[in-house]
Coordinates of C-alpha atoms in Angstrom, one line a residue:
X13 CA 108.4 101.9 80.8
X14 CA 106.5 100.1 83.9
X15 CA 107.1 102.1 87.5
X16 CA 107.2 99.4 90.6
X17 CA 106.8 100.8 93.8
X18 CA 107.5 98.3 96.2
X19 CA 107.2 98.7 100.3
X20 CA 107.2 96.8 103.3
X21 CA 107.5 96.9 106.7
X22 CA 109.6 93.7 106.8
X23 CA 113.1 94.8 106.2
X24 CA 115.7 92.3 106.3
X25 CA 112.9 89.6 108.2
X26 CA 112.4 85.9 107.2
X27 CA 109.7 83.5 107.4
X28 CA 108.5 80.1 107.2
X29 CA 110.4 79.3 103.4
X30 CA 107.5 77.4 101.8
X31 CA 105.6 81.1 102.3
X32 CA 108.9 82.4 101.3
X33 CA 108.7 80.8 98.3
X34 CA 105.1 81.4 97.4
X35 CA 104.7 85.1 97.9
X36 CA 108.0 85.8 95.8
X37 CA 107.0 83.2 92.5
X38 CA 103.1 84.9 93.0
X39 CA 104.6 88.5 93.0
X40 CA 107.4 87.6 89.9
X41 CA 103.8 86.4 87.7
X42 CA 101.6 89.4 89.0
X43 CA 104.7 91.9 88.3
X44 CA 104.9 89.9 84.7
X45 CA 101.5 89.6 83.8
X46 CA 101.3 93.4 84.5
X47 CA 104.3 94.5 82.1
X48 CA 103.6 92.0 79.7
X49 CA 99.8 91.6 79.1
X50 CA 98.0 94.6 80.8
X51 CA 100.0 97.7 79.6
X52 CA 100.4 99.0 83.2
X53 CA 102.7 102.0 83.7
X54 CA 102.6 101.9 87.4
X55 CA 102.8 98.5 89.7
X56 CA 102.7 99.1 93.4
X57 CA 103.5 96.5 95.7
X58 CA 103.3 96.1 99.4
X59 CA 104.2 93.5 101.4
X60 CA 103.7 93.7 105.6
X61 CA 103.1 91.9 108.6
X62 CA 100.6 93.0 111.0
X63 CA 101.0 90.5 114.0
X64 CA 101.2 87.1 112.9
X65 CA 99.5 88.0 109.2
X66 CA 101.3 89.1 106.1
X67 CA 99.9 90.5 103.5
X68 CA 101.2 90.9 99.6
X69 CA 99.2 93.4 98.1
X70 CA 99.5 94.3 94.3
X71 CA 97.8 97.3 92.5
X72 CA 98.4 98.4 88.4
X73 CA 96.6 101.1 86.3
X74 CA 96.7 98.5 83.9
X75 CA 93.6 98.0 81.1
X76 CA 92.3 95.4 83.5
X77 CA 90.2 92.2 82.5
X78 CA 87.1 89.9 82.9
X79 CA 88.2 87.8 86.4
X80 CA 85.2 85.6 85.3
X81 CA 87.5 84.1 82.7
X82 CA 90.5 83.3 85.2
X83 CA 89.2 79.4 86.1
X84 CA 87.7 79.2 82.5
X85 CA 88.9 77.1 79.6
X86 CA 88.7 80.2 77.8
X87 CA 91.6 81.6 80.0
X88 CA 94.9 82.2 78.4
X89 CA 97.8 80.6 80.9
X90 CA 97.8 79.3 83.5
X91 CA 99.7 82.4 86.0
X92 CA 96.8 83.4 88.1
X93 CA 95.5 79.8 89.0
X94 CA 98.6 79.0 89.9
X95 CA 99.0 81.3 92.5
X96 CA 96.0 80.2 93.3
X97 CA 97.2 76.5 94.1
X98 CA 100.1 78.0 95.4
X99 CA 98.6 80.1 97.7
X100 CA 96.3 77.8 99.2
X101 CA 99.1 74.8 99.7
X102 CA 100.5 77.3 102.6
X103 CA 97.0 77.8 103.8
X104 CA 96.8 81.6 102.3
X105 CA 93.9 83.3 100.9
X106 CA 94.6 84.9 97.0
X107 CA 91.8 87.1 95.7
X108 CA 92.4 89.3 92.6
X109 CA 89.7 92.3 91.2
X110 CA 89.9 93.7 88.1
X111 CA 87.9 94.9 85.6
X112 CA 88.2 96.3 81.9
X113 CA 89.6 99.6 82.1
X114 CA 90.4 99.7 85.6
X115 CA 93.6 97.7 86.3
X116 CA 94.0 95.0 88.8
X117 CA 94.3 94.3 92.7
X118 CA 95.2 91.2 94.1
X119 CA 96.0 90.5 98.0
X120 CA 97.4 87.6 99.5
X121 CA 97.1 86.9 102.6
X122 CA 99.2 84.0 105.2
X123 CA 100.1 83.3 108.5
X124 CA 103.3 84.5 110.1

C-alpha cells in the first residue's frame, strides 16, 4: 500500500494549459515510477505558486537509484527524460535527486 500526500496552495486555479498538461503527465510518471519501481510507502506531493512561479515538488522513501544512469543507454524507460523534454518545451526547470537507499526528490519548476 503507497500513502500520497498531496498539497497545494492552488485550489480550484488554472493556468496556461500546455503547463497544465505538463505538470499533471510528469506527476502521473513520478507517482508511477514510485509505486511501481521504487517500493515507496509514502509519496508526498506539493504543488504551489509563489508569485508568478509554480512549483511541483515530489518526495518518496522509496529505495532510491543511481541518477547517473537516467540519460544513459543503460537506463530502463524512457519516464524521467521525458519529463525532462516536457519540462523544458514550457520553459521549466526538472531536477530529480536520488540515491540508493534514500528515495527520490524531484522539483519542477515554471512560470505562472
Amino acid at each position: 500500500t503507497v500513502t500520497v500526500d498531496f498539497r497545494t496552495n492552488m485550489e480550484g486555479e488554472r493556468f496556461d494549459t500546455d503547463k497544465e498538461v505538463v505538470l499533471y503527465r510528469a506527476a502521473c510518471e513520478l507517482i508511477n515510477n514510485g509505486m511501481k519501481h521504487s517500493g515507496a510507502s509514502k509519496i508526498e506531493i506539493d504543488l504551489h505558486r509563489h508569485q508568478k512561479i509554480i512549483t511541483l515538488q515530489y518526495l518518496d522513501n522509496g529505495r532510491g537509484f543511481d541518477t547517473t544512469l537516467i540519460s544513459s543507454e543503460d537506463s530502463v524507460g524512457m519516464g524521467l527524460p521525458n519529463i525532462e523534454t516536457r519540462v523544458r518545451s514550457v520553459d521549466g526547470v526538472f531536477v530529480v535527486e536520488s540515491s540508493r537507499g534514500k528515495g527520490t526528490s524531484a522539483l519542477i519548476r515554471v512560470d505562472y
